[in-house]
Every structure is written in C-alpha cells, then in structure tokens.
Amino acid sequence: MRSARTERVLRLVPPRTHAAPVPPSDAEPVVSQRRPIERFAQYALREVIARGGMATVWRASAPDGTEVALKRMLPSLAESPRAVLMFSDEALLGMRLDHPRLVHTFELGVFENEPFMVMELVDGPSMSDVLSRSVTLMRPAAAVYVVEQLLEGLSALHTILDDDGVEAGVVHRDVSPNNLLVTWDGEVKLGDFGIALVTRGGTPHAPGVLQGKVGYMAPEQLAGDALDARADLFAAGVVLLELLTGRRAFARDHELATLAANYAGYSRSLDGSLPGPLARIIRTALAQHREERFPSARAFAAALGEARAELSLGAGREQLVQFLGEIAGTLRPGLRTTVRSATGARQSADHRSSLPAGAGLASRMAGRIARDARSLATGRRTLCRASEAPGLARQRELFAYRFGEPPCLPQRALLTPAATRAVLTRLARRRASGLLVARSGDREMRVFFDDGAPVFIASSEHEHLLGERLVRLGHLSASEVELAVERAARWDCPLGEALVDMGFVSARLVFHEIMEQMRARLRDLGTWSGGELGFVEQARPGVSAVRLCPSDFELPLGGA
C-alpha cells in the first residue's frame, strides 16, 4: 500500500548527532513553570502524553509548527538489538499504513543513539481513559459507532499488501481500549503496532510467550497457536461488550484467573441486558472456536450495521462527540500509562521481611508449613489441626486433593485405556459436569468436568504437582516453591497465584504450565489399566479452574 502522504514520510537516516539542542528563547511557551521546552533532533518536545514498557510518547512540534507525537525508545532498551528491531518494525509498518482509522507514522530515526519515531498526533483521549474516568455508560449508538470505525481500520490492516503485492496477513494482536484513540470531534483511530504479527511466511510465537493484553486475547492466542485476523476480531468483540456494559468480559481479581477465564470462553450471562441483535453479535465475535466467529472485519461491521438499523440507533458520531463533551473535564488532565504496576495484590510486608532458611523460628515454621501442605497435597496426610499450620485446612479444600475421603462412585467401569477414551468422549458429548475418579493400585486421579470440559485435575503422583514441574523445568528453585507453598497457605490462595504475587514467575508462564500439566495428566491417565473408573455427577472442585478445550484432551488419547 503506497502512502498518499509521501511528503511527510522522511528517509530512514539518523539525524545529525553533532547538532546541539537549540536553547529556548524567552518568548517560547513552557510546559510548566519549572522546565522549559526540550529539543530533540529538529522537534520541540511539549509534554509527555503516554508512557509504556518500551518508550515514552511526547506531544511535539515539527519545524513547520505541525504538532506530532514523538515516541522515544527508553535508553535502557536502546542497547538491545531485539528491542531496537521491534521498535523499527513497528515504525516501518506504521509508515506503510495510509488509512484514516489507523495512526500513521511519518519518520523513523536515531538521535544521540536514541531511536525514535514520529507519528500523527491524535488530539483526544484513549477509550481506556474514557471508560475509566466516566461514571455513565456510553450510549449504544456511540459504542457501535466506535467499534465500526475500529473494524474499518482492522479491515485495512488485515488486507495490507507486502512488496510482492500479496496480502501480508498482519494481525495487530493488541486491540484494546488503551490503543483505540478518539478525537474530540469523533474520529476514531487504532494505534500501537508494536507487537503486530505478519503471518505470511512467518511462524507462530513461541508457546508460553504471550504478547498483548490478557483480557482481550483470543483462546488461540493464549494457547500459543498460529494466529489470523480472527484473533483481532475477538478482541474487538471484547471492546464492544465493554463499551456497551462497562464490564470487561474476562477480567478477574488476578491475572492468572483472567487468563483462565479468557481461555475458558465467553459466558452468555454478561450480555443478558443487551438488545438481542447486539448480544448475538458479541456471542459470535467471542466464540471460543475461531471458525464460528465472523470471517472478516468487514463481515463484523456489516452485522453491526444491520443491528444499528434494526434497533433504530441514532447517529453514532454525534452521540460520541456529545458524550465526550459531557466528560471532557475529567479526561483532559492526566497521563496515559500503558504499563500496569508490577506490585501484586498480595505483595505485603510479611513477604519483604521473610527470613532465609535456617534463620530462626519463623523460618523453621515456614518450612514445616510447606512440608505439611505438600503432605496434604499428595495424600500422604489427610488430617491437620489449624493450630499446627494456619491456613492448611482451607488449603486442603482449595487444592481439592482429598484422597483420604474417597467418594462413592455410583457409575463404575473397569479402568483401561479404551474405557478412558470412551468415557472422556461421552462426557464431552453430553456436556457433563461432575467428577471423574480413576484408581489403579495406590495411584488416584480426579478430573473435574464442567459443561463437558476438564477444568481441574488432581493427581496423587508427586511429579504431577505444579511446583515440582516448575522446578524440573528450571523455572524455579525448590526453596522458592517451599516459600510459595507457605505463602499460599497464609494468603489462602492457589499456589500459582502466590508464585506470581511473589514475583518468582509470570502469570503467563504459570498459566501455560498449568495447561501443560493438565494435558500431561490426561495423557498419563490414558495409559492406566487394572483399576476402576467412576463418575460423580455435579461434583465441584471448589477452586478457580482452567478449562481445557476438547482438542486439548482428545488428541493425546486418540491414538492410545
């Protein structure tokens, strides 16, 4: 795609690094009473308008007086070839885009060893600012209009041609209110192409390496599968629901729980208050299997147009402008930040003051609690007193490892690989909810099902424990797991959440390993024989669950 604004696309050469910044004159305006305007290359930096994990974005003035957005890479990253490559890829893609719904990039350069890009300035807030600072819901016509404009931009992005004249297969991968900008007169633009993926001739991102905002990712994006445009359409559906209801489809009180909810799929209860046509559109956009979603941004937008006509929604742009005017007083101040605080909800003084192993009574108590929790988790111990280890009684319920109390199994079968495959298929087909129990000798596994999908798997095998798996794979040390088990008991939370909140591992890594752990347990179950297999209807695990898709557990057992 050739840009019609070639007069503003500058050659990719670094500005002269020997040029000293021009000192400000007395007549120049200032950003504050304390700091005069800075000079960067040929640009005058006015104010910081956004900060992220890779760069800072400034409102700046070009030599001809045009206001632009200047994105400066953080100095700490400028020495990283990978970071510089990602930054330049983002700029080069932005320079190819010439569409009113997409933020255009004018220049990529280097000044005093600091990479930067110059983009068009969108004079207005992000939709994230609008959602977080407004106390009333946006009118349906305005919400539909915003997403229609987003889809127009996505359609242009998804169909951009490469140098060979073939669709490049670009996927934005980070469609969210934070990257959706709106002007005060109602223009909507999608920006931030920092993690956009070109799928033609490329490969899917590595498993466990997730890029984007968790609450807006399609299930295949969370799973690390190859992506196409329908991942962006899923995110657009999440945005639509959020604009209409003020609620995020998958947001939970912990990032790990948000990942699990997102991968589990959309709950229809979220759109119960919406008019039928809009509810149906959201359900289609958020289908767990991409084959059931809209095939393209154009098809999604057409469905919204039909719904707008059916519901007799008014002029969306005018209503958006009116809404922005009503809340303008709360939107104009402030700085947009694209990086969430790394401080976890359970980061507390007791963590910071923890003693190392062998450093006194507190440390010895922590070690005993960890050992007792592990004994409960593996079934080697079935009883505990609260006075012995605070939180262990609840921890026992939380982990659902209650092997000392075998349930009554009204439906029993001889345990064989063939029987296991047949039972899993039958439970999935009838969308059963309950507990599948397998016993073979001194081994036991419990698989909790919800609506036909495994959501929690407990195993008596020591090597199946999450902590043991993370240590075996080199993600953690044994002492870190011991400390996290003790913290999980004290905080009354799952081990994975404790590991994340203590900063030992990322939520995305834990989520990926939980998924792999569940698949590994099912593969192992498919080899068991010589025992009994039973199912208890409507039994619940009592813990936050990670739902597997049918493809996650049919393939490992299909050839056994």
Coordinates of C-alpha atoms in Angstrom, one line a residue:
M1 CA 0.0 0.0 0.0
R2 CA 1.5 3.3 -1.1
S3 CA 1.1 6.3 1.1
A4 CA -0.6 9.4 -0.3
R5 CA 1.4 11.5 2.2
T6 CA 4.8 10.9 0.8
E7 CA 5.8 14.5 1.5
R8 CA 5.8 13.6 5.2
V9 CA 7.5 10.2 5.1
L10 CA 11.1 11.0 5.7
R11 CA 14.1 8.9 4.8
L12 CA 15.3 6.4 7.4
V13 CA 18.5 8.1 8.2
P14 CA 19.6 9.3 11.7
P15 CA 19.6 13.0 12.3
R16 CA 23.0 14.6 12.8
T17 CA 24.1 13.6 16.2
H18 CA 26.5 16.6 16.5
A19 CA 23.7 19.1 16.3
A20 CA 23.3 20.6 19.8
P21 CA 19.8 21.2 21.1
V22 CA 18.7 24.8 20.5
P23 CA 18.3 26.7 23.8
P24 CA 14.7 28.0 24.3
S25 CA 14.1 31.7 23.9
D26 CA 12.3 33.8 26.4
A27 CA 9.3 34.1 24.2
E28 CA 8.8 30.3 23.9
P29 CA 5.9 28.8 25.8
V30 CA 6.8 26.4 28.6
V31 CA 5.3 23.1 29.7
S32 CA 5.5 24.0 33.4
Q33 CA 6.9 26.8 35.5
R34 CA 10.0 24.8 36.2
R35 CA 11.1 23.3 32.9
P36 CA 11.5 24.9 29.5
I37 CA 10.6 23.1 26.4
E38 CA 13.2 20.5 25.4
R39 CA 14.7 20.0 21.9
F40 CA 15.0 16.6 20.4
A41 CA 16.5 16.5 16.9
Q42 CA 14.5 19.1 15.0
Y43 CA 11.5 18.7 17.2
A44 CA 10.4 20.7 20.3
L45 CA 9.0 18.4 23.0
R46 CA 6.0 19.9 24.7
E47 CA 4.7 17.3 27.2
V48 CA 4.7 13.6 27.9
I49 CA 1.3 12.1 26.9
A50 CA 2.0 8.4 27.4
R51 CA 4.5 6.0 29.0
G52 CA 5.0 2.3 28.2
G53 CA 7.4 -0.5 28.7
M54 CA 9.4 0.3 25.6
A55 CA 9.1 4.0 25.0
T56 CA 7.8 7.4 26.1
V57 CA 5.4 9.4 23.8
W58 CA 5.7 13.2 23.7
R59 CA 3.5 15.8 22.2
A60 CA 6.0 17.7 20.0
S61 CA 6.2 20.4 17.4
A62 CA 7.8 19.9 14.0
P63 CA 10.0 22.7 12.4
D64 CA 6.9 23.8 10.4
G65 CA 4.8 24.1 13.5
T66 CA 2.8 20.9 13.0
E67 CA 2.0 19.1 16.2
V68 CA 3.1 15.4 16.1
A69 CA 3.5 12.6 18.5
L70 CA 7.2 11.7 19.1
K71 CA 7.9 8.2 20.5
R72 CA 11.3 7.9 22.1
M73 CA 12.7 4.5 23.0
L74 CA 13.8 4.1 26.6
P75 CA 17.5 4.5 26.9
S76 CA 17.7 1.2 28.9
L77 CA 16.5 -0.7 25.8
A78 CA 18.5 1.1 23.2
E79 CA 21.4 -1.3 23.6
S80 CA 19.2 -4.3 22.9
P81 CA 19.2 -5.4 19.2
R82 CA 16.0 -7.3 19.7
A83 CA 14.2 -4.2 21.2
V84 CA 15.5 -1.9 18.5
L85 CA 14.4 -4.3 15.8
M86 CA 10.9 -4.5 17.3
F87 CA 10.8 -0.7 17.6
S88 CA 11.9 -0.2 14.0
D89 CA 9.4 -2.9 12.7
E90 CA 6.6 -1.0 14.4
A91 CA 7.6 2.2 12.7
L92 CA 8.1 0.7 9.3
L93 CA 4.6 -0.9 9.5
G94 CA 3.1 2.4 10.6
M95 CA 4.8 4.2 7.6
R96 CA 3.0 1.7 5.2
L97 CA -0.4 2.5 6.7
D98 CA -2.4 5.2 5.0
H99 CA -5.9 5.0 6.3
P100 CA -8.0 7.5 8.4
R101 CA -8.7 4.8 11.0
L102 CA -5.0 3.9 11.6
V103 CA -2.4 6.0 13.2
H104 CA 0.2 6.9 10.5
T105 CA 4.0 7.1 11.1
F106 CA 6.0 9.8 9.4
E107 CA 9.6 9.2 10.4
L108 CA 12.0 6.7 11.9
G109 CA 15.3 7.9 13.1
V110 CA 18.1 7.9 15.7
F111 CA 19.2 11.0 17.7
E112 CA 22.1 10.8 20.0
N113 CA 21.9 7.0 19.9
E114 CA 18.3 7.1 20.9
P115 CA 15.8 5.5 18.4
F116 CA 12.6 7.5 17.8
M117 CA 9.6 7.6 15.5
V118 CA 7.3 10.5 14.6
M119 CA 3.6 9.8 14.3
E120 CA 0.4 11.7 13.6
L121 CA -0.9 13.3 16.8
V122 CA -4.5 12.2 17.8
D123 CA -5.8 15.1 19.8
G124 CA -8.1 13.3 22.2
P125 CA -8.3 10.6 24.8
S126 CA -7.9 6.8 24.5
M127 CA -11.1 4.8 25.0
S128 CA -9.4 3.4 28.1
D129 CA -9.4 6.9 29.6
V130 CA -13.0 7.3 28.6
L131 CA -14.0 4.1 30.3
S132 CA -12.0 4.6 33.4
R133 CA -13.0 8.2 34.1
S134 CA -16.6 8.3 33.0
V135 CA -19.3 7.5 35.6
T136 CA -22.1 6.9 33.0
L137 CA -22.3 4.4 30.2
M138 CA -21.7 5.4 26.6
R139 CA -24.9 5.4 24.5
P140 CA -25.3 2.2 22.4
A141 CA -25.2 4.2 19.2
A142 CA -21.9 5.7 20.1
A143 CA -20.4 2.4 21.2
V144 CA -21.5 0.7 18.0
Y145 CA -20.0 3.6 16.0
V146 CA -16.6 3.3 17.8
V147 CA -16.4 -0.4 17.0
E148 CA -17.5 0.1 13.4
Q149 CA -14.6 2.6 13.0
L150 CA -12.2 0.2 14.7
L151 CA -13.3 -2.6 12.3
E152 CA -12.8 -0.3 9.3
G153 CA -9.2 0.2 10.5
L154 CA -8.7 -3.5 11.1
S155 CA -10.0 -4.3 7.6
A156 CA -7.4 -2.1 6.1
L157 CA -4.7 -3.5 8.4
H158 CA -5.6 -7.1 7.6
T159 CA -5.6 -6.6 3.9
I160 CA -2.4 -4.6 3.5
L161 CA -0.1 -5.9 0.7
D162 CA 3.5 -6.7 1.0
D163 CA 6.2 -5.8 -1.5
D164 CA 5.1 -8.7 -3.7
G165 CA 1.6 -7.4 -4.0
V166 CA 0.2 -10.2 -1.7
E167 CA -1.7 -9.8 1.5
A168 CA 0.9 -9.8 4.3
G169 CA -1.5 -11.3 6.8
V170 CA -1.0 -8.6 9.5
V171 CA -2.5 -9.3 12.9
H172 CA -2.5 -6.4 15.4
R173 CA -2.5 -8.7 18.5
D174 CA -3.1 -5.8 20.9
V175 CA -6.6 -4.5 20.1
S176 CA -7.8 -2.9 23.3
P177 CA -9.4 0.4 24.6
N178 CA -5.9 1.6 25.5
N179 CA -4.8 1.6 21.8
L180 CA -8.1 3.0 20.5
L181 CA -7.8 6.7 20.3
V182 CA -10.6 9.2 19.6
T183 CA -10.6 12.9 18.8
W184 CA -12.9 15.5 20.3
D185 CA -14.8 15.7 17.1
G186 CA -15.4 12.0 16.9
E187 CA -12.7 10.5 14.8
V188 CA -11.5 7.0 15.9
K189 CA -8.0 5.6 15.2
L190 CA -6.2 2.4 16.1
G191 CA -2.6 2.8 17.1
D192 CA 0.4 1.0 18.7
F193 CA 1.6 -1.6 16.2
G194 CA 4.5 -2.7 18.4
I195 CA 3.6 -6.4 18.6
A196 CA 1.8 -6.7 15.2
L197 CA 2.5 -10.0 13.6
V198 CA 3.0 -10.6 9.9
T199 CA 1.7 -14.2 9.4
R200 CA 2.6 -14.7 5.7
G201 CA 5.8 -16.7 5.7
G202 CA 6.1 -16.4 9.4
T203 CA 5.8 -18.8 12.3
P204 CA 3.5 -18.7 15.4
H205 CA 5.0 -17.1 18.5
A206 CA 6.7 -19.5 21.0
P207 CA 4.4 -21.3 23.5
G208 CA 4.3 -19.5 26.8
V209 CA 5.5 -16.2 25.3
L210 CA 2.2 -14.3 25.1
Q211 CA 2.1 -10.7 23.8
G212 CA -0.9 -8.5 24.2
K213 CA -3.3 -7.7 27.0
V214 CA -4.6 -10.8 28.7
G215 CA -8.3 -9.8 29.0
Y216 CA -8.6 -9.2 25.2
M217 CA -6.7 -12.3 23.8
A218 CA -8.5 -14.9 21.8
P219 CA -8.2 -18.5 23.1
E220 CA -5.8 -19.5 20.3
Q221 CA -3.6 -16.5 21.2
L222 CA -3.5 -17.7 24.8
A223 CA -2.6 -21.2 23.7
G224 CA 0.3 -20.0 21.5
D225 CA -1.3 -21.3 18.3
A226 CA -0.8 -19.7 14.9
L227 CA -3.0 -16.6 14.5
D228 CA -5.0 -14.9 11.9
A229 CA -7.3 -11.8 11.7
R230 CA -10.0 -13.5 13.7
A231 CA -7.9 -13.0 16.9
D232 CA -8.2 -9.3 16.4
L233 CA -12.0 -9.7 15.8
F234 CA -12.3 -11.5 19.1
A235 CA -10.6 -8.5 20.8
A236 CA -12.9 -6.1 19.0
G237 CA -15.9 -8.1 20.4
V238 CA -14.5 -7.7 24.0
V239 CA -14.1 -4.0 23.3
L240 CA -17.7 -3.8 22.1
L241 CA -19.1 -5.5 25.2
E242 CA -17.0 -3.2 27.4
L243 CA -18.3 -0.1 25.7
L244 CA -21.9 -1.2 25.9
T245 CA -21.9 -2.6 29.5
G246 CA -18.9 -1.0 31.3
R247 CA -17.8 -4.6 32.2
R248 CA -14.7 -6.5 30.9
A249 CA -15.7 -9.9 29.6
F250 CA -12.9 -11.8 31.3
A251 CA -11.4 -9.5 34.0
R252 CA -10.9 -11.2 37.4
D253 CA -9.1 -10.2 40.5
H254 CA -5.8 -11.8 39.5
E255 CA -4.1 -12.0 36.1
L256 CA -3.9 -15.8 36.4
A257 CA -7.6 -16.1 36.9
T258 CA -8.2 -13.7 34.0
L259 CA -6.1 -16.0 31.8
A260 CA -8.2 -19.0 32.9
A261 CA -11.5 -17.2 32.3
N262 CA -10.4 -15.9 28.9
Y263 CA -9.3 -19.4 27.8
A264 CA -12.5 -20.9 29.2
G265 CA -14.7 -18.9 26.8
Y266 CA -17.4 -16.4 26.9
S267 CA -20.3 -16.5 29.4
R268 CA -23.7 -15.5 28.0
S269 CA -24.7 -14.0 31.3
L270 CA -22.5 -11.0 30.5
D271 CA -24.8 -9.8 27.7
G272 CA -28.2 -10.5 29.3
S273 CA -29.1 -6.9 29.5
L274 CA -28.3 -6.1 25.8
P275 CA -30.7 -6.0 22.9
G276 CA -30.9 -9.3 21.1
P277 CA -29.1 -8.2 17.9
L278 CA -26.1 -6.8 19.8
A279 CA -26.0 -9.8 22.1
R280 CA -25.9 -12.2 19.2
I281 CA -23.1 -10.2 17.5
I282 CA -21.0 -10.3 20.7
R283 CA -21.5 -14.1 21.1
T284 CA -20.4 -14.6 17.5
A285 CA -17.3 -12.4 17.9
L286 CA -16.3 -14.1 21.2
A287 CA -16.9 -17.7 20.0
Q288 CA -14.2 -19.9 21.5
H289 CA -13.5 -21.6 18.2
R290 CA -12.4 -19.1 15.5
E291 CA -14.3 -21.0 12.8
E292 CA -17.5 -19.8 14.5
R293 CA -16.6 -16.1 14.6
F294 CA -17.0 -13.5 11.8
P295 CA -14.8 -14.4 8.9
S296 CA -13.5 -10.8 8.5
A297 CA -13.7 -7.3 9.9
R298 CA -15.9 -6.3 7.0
A299 CA -18.4 -9.0 7.9
F300 CA -18.4 -8.0 11.6
A301 CA -19.0 -4.4 10.6
A302 CA -21.9 -5.4 8.3
A303 CA -23.6 -7.2 11.1
L304 CA -23.3 -4.1 13.3
G305 CA -24.8 -2.0 10.6
E306 CA -27.8 -4.3 10.4
A307 CA -28.2 -4.3 14.1
R308 CA -28.0 -0.5 14.1
A309 CA -30.8 -0.3 11.6
E310 CA -32.9 -2.9 13.3
L311 CA -32.6 -1.1 16.7
S312 CA -33.0 2.4 15.1
L313 CA -29.9 3.7 16.8
G314 CA -29.2 7.3 16.2
A315 CA -26.1 9.0 14.6
G316 CA -23.2 7.4 16.5
R317 CA -20.6 10.1 15.8
E318 CA -22.8 12.9 17.1
Q319 CA -23.6 11.0 20.2
L320 CA -19.9 10.1 20.8
V321 CA -19.0 13.8 20.5
Q322 CA -21.8 14.7 22.9
F323 CA -20.6 12.1 25.4
L324 CA -17.0 13.2 25.2
G325 CA -18.1 16.8 25.8
E326 CA -20.0 15.7 28.9
I327 CA -16.9 14.1 30.4
A328 CA -14.2 16.3 28.9
G329 CA -13.5 17.9 32.3
T330 CA -12.3 14.6 33.7
L331 CA -10.5 13.5 30.6
R332 CA -8.2 16.3 29.7
P333 CA -5.8 16.1 32.7
G334 CA -3.6 13.1 33.2
L335 CA -1.0 10.9 31.6
R336 CA -1.9 7.8 29.7
T337 CA 0.2 4.9 31.0
T338 CA 0.4 1.6 29.1
V339 CA 2.3 -0.4 31.8
R340 CA 0.4 -1.8 34.8
S341 CA 2.1 -1.7 38.2
A342 CA 4.1 -4.8 38.9
T343 CA 3.1 -4.8 42.5
G344 CA 0.8 -7.8 43.1
A345 CA -2.3 -7.7 45.2
R346 CA -0.7 -9.8 47.9
Q347 CA 2.7 -8.2 48.0
S348 CA 3.0 -7.3 51.7
A349 CA 5.4 -6.6 54.5
D350 CA 5.4 -10.2 55.6
H351 CA 7.0 -11.2 52.3
R352 CA 9.6 -8.5 52.3
S353 CA 10.7 -9.4 55.9
S354 CA 10.9 -13.1 55.3
L355 CA 13.9 -14.8 56.8
P356 CA 16.2 -17.1 54.8
A357 CA 16.2 -20.9 55.6
G358 CA 17.7 -21.6 59.0
A359 CA 17.4 -18.0 60.2
G360 CA 15.3 -18.7 63.3
L361 CA 11.9 -19.9 64.5
A362 CA 9.9 -18.1 61.8
S363 CA 11.8 -19.7 59.0
R364 CA 11.6 -23.2 60.6
M365 CA 7.8 -22.7 61.0
A366 CA 7.5 -21.7 57.3
G367 CA 9.4 -24.8 56.3
R368 CA 7.2 -27.0 58.4
I369 CA 4.0 -25.5 57.0
A370 CA 5.3 -26.0 53.5
R371 CA 6.1 -29.7 54.2
D372 CA 2.7 -30.2 55.8
A373 CA 1.0 -28.6 52.8
R374 CA 2.8 -30.8 50.4
S375 CA 1.9 -33.9 52.5
L376 CA -1.8 -32.9 52.3
A377 CA -1.5 -32.2 48.6
T378 CA -0.1 -35.6 47.8
G379 CA -2.4 -37.5 50.1
R380 CA 0.3 -38.7 52.4
R381 CA -1.5 -36.9 55.2
T382 CA -5.3 -36.4 55.3
L383 CA -5.8 -34.6 58.6
C384 CA -4.5 -31.4 60.1
R385 CA -5.3 -29.1 63.0
A386 CA -5.4 -25.3 62.5
S387 CA -3.1 -24.8 65.5
E388 CA -0.4 -26.9 63.7
A389 CA -0.4 -24.9 60.4
P390 CA -2.5 -21.8 59.9
G391 CA -4.5 -22.0 56.6
L392 CA -3.8 -25.6 55.9
A393 CA -7.3 -26.8 56.4
R394 CA -8.5 -24.3 53.8
Q395 CA -5.6 -25.1 51.6
R396 CA -6.7 -28.7 51.6
E397 CA -10.1 -27.7 50.3
L398 CA -8.5 -25.2 47.8
F399 CA -6.3 -27.8 46.1
A400 CA -9.1 -30.4 46.1
Y401 CA -6.7 -33.2 46.9
R402 CA -9.0 -35.1 49.3
F403 CA -7.8 -38.6 48.6
G404 CA -8.3 -39.7 52.2
E405 CA -12.1 -39.5 51.7
P406 CA -12.9 -41.4 48.5
P407 CA -16.3 -40.5 47.1
C408 CA -19.0 -43.1 46.4
L409 CA -18.9 -44.0 42.8
P410 CA -22.4 -44.9 41.5
Q411 CA -21.1 -45.3 38.0
R412 CA -18.1 -47.7 37.8
A413 CA -16.2 -49.3 34.9
L414 CA -13.0 -51.3 34.6
L415 CA -10.1 -48.9 34.0
T416 CA -8.4 -49.5 30.6
P417 CA -7.1 -47.0 28.0
A418 CA -10.1 -47.8 25.8
A419 CA -12.6 -47.2 28.6
T420 CA -10.9 -43.9 29.4
R421 CA -11.2 -42.7 25.8
A422 CA -14.8 -43.8 25.7
V423 CA -15.7 -42.1 28.9
L424 CA -14.0 -38.8 28.0
T425 CA -15.8 -38.7 24.7
R426 CA -19.1 -39.5 26.3
L427 CA -18.7 -36.8 28.9
A428 CA -17.7 -34.2 26.3
R429 CA -20.6 -35.1 24.0
R430 CA -23.3 -34.8 26.7
R431 CA -21.6 -31.7 28.2
A432 CA -21.5 -33.3 31.7
S433 CA -20.5 -31.6 34.9
G434 CA -19.0 -33.7 37.8
L435 CA -16.0 -35.6 39.0
L436 CA -14.3 -38.5 37.1
V437 CA -12.3 -40.7 39.5
A438 CA -9.6 -43.2 38.3
R439 CA -7.9 -45.6 40.7
S440 CA -5.1 -48.0 39.9
G441 CA -3.3 -49.6 42.8
D442 CA -2.1 -46.8 45.1
R443 CA -2.5 -44.2 42.3
E444 CA -5.5 -41.9 42.0
M445 CA -6.5 -39.1 39.7
R446 CA -9.6 -36.9 39.9
V447 CA -10.8 -34.9 36.8
F448 CA -13.4 -32.3 37.4
F449 CA -15.6 -31.6 34.4
D450 CA -17.8 -28.5 33.7
D451 CA -20.1 -28.5 30.7
G452 CA -18.1 -31.3 29.1
A453 CA -14.6 -29.9 29.6
P454 CA -12.0 -30.8 32.2
V455 CA -11.4 -27.8 34.5
F456 CA -9.3 -29.2 37.3
I457 CA -7.2 -32.4 37.6
A458 CA -5.9 -33.7 40.9
S459 CA -3.3 -36.4 41.0
S460 CA -1.6 -38.4 43.8
E461 CA 1.6 -38.6 41.7
H462 CA 4.2 -36.4 43.3
E463 CA 5.8 -35.5 40.0
H464 CA 2.5 -34.1 38.7
L465 CA 2.5 -31.3 41.2
L466 CA 2.8 -27.8 39.7
G467 CA 5.7 -26.8 41.9
E468 CA 7.6 -30.0 41.1
R469 CA 7.0 -29.3 37.4
L470 CA 8.3 -25.8 37.6
V471 CA 11.4 -26.9 39.4
R472 CA 12.0 -29.7 37.0
L473 CA 11.8 -27.4 34.0
G474 CA 14.2 -24.9 35.7
H475 CA 11.7 -22.1 36.2
L476 CA 12.1 -22.1 40.0
S477 CA 14.3 -23.4 42.7
A478 CA 12.9 -25.9 45.3
S479 CA 13.3 -23.3 48.1
E480 CA 11.2 -20.8 46.1
V481 CA 8.4 -23.4 45.8
E482 CA 8.6 -24.2 49.5
L483 CA 8.3 -20.5 50.4
A484 CA 5.4 -20.0 47.9
V485 CA 3.5 -23.0 49.3
E486 CA 3.8 -21.5 52.7
R487 CA 2.6 -18.1 51.4
A488 CA -0.3 -19.8 49.5
A489 CA -1.5 -21.3 52.9
R490 CA -1.1 -17.9 54.6
W491 CA -2.8 -15.9 51.9
D492 CA -5.5 -18.6 51.3
C493 CA -4.9 -18.7 47.6
P494 CA -3.7 -21.2 44.9
L495 CA 0.0 -21.9 44.6
G496 CA 0.1 -20.4 41.1
E497 CA -1.2 -17.0 42.3
A498 CA 1.3 -17.0 45.2
L499 CA 4.2 -17.6 42.8
V500 CA 3.1 -14.7 40.6
D501 CA 2.5 -12.3 43.5
M502 CA 5.9 -13.1 45.0
G503 CA 7.5 -12.2 41.7
F504 CA 9.0 -15.6 41.1
V505 CA 7.3 -16.3 37.7
S506 CA 4.9 -14.5 35.4
A507 CA 1.2 -15.3 35.3
R508 CA 1.5 -16.2 31.7
L509 CA 4.2 -18.8 32.4
V510 CA 2.2 -20.3 35.2
F511 CA -0.9 -20.5 33.1
H512 CA 1.0 -22.2 30.3
E513 CA 2.5 -24.7 32.6
I514 CA -0.9 -25.4 34.3
M515 CA -2.3 -26.2 30.8
E516 CA 0.6 -28.4 30.0
Q517 CA 0.3 -30.1 33.4
M518 CA -3.3 -30.9 32.8
R519 CA -2.6 -32.3 29.4
A520 CA 0.3 -34.4 30.8
R521 CA -2.0 -35.8 33.5
L522 CA -4.6 -36.7 30.9
R523 CA -2.0 -38.4 28.7
D524 CA -0.8 -40.3 31.8
L525 CA -4.4 -41.3 32.6
G526 CA -4.8 -42.7 29.1
T527 CA -2.1 -45.4 29.9
W528 CA -3.6 -46.6 33.2
S529 CA -5.2 -50.0 33.5
G530 CA -6.1 -52.6 36.1
G531 CA -8.2 -50.4 38.3
E532 CA -11.6 -48.7 38.4
L533 CA -13.1 -45.7 36.8
G534 CA -16.2 -43.8 38.1
F535 CA -18.1 -40.6 37.7
V536 CA -19.9 -38.5 40.3
E537 CA -22.5 -36.1 38.8
Q538 CA -22.4 -32.4 39.6
A539 CA -19.3 -32.6 41.9
R540 CA -17.4 -29.3 42.0
P541 CA -13.7 -28.7 42.6
G542 CA -14.1 -25.6 44.8
V543 CA -11.2 -23.8 43.2
S544 CA -10.5 -21.4 40.4
A545 CA -10.5 -23.6 37.3
V546 CA -8.7 -23.7 34.0
R547 CA -10.9 -25.1 31.3
L548 CA -9.4 -27.3 28.6
C549 CA -10.8 -27.2 25.1
P550 CA -11.9 -30.6 23.6
S551 CA -8.9 -30.6 21.3
D552 CA -6.6 -30.3 24.4
F553 CA -7.6 -33.8 25.6
E554 CA -8.9 -35.7 22.6
L555 CA -5.6 -35.7 20.7
P556 CA -3.4 -37.1 23.4
L557 CA -5.7 -40.1 24.0
G558 CA -6.9 -40.5 20.4
G559 CA -4.2 -42.9 19.3
A560 CA -3.6 -44.8 22.6

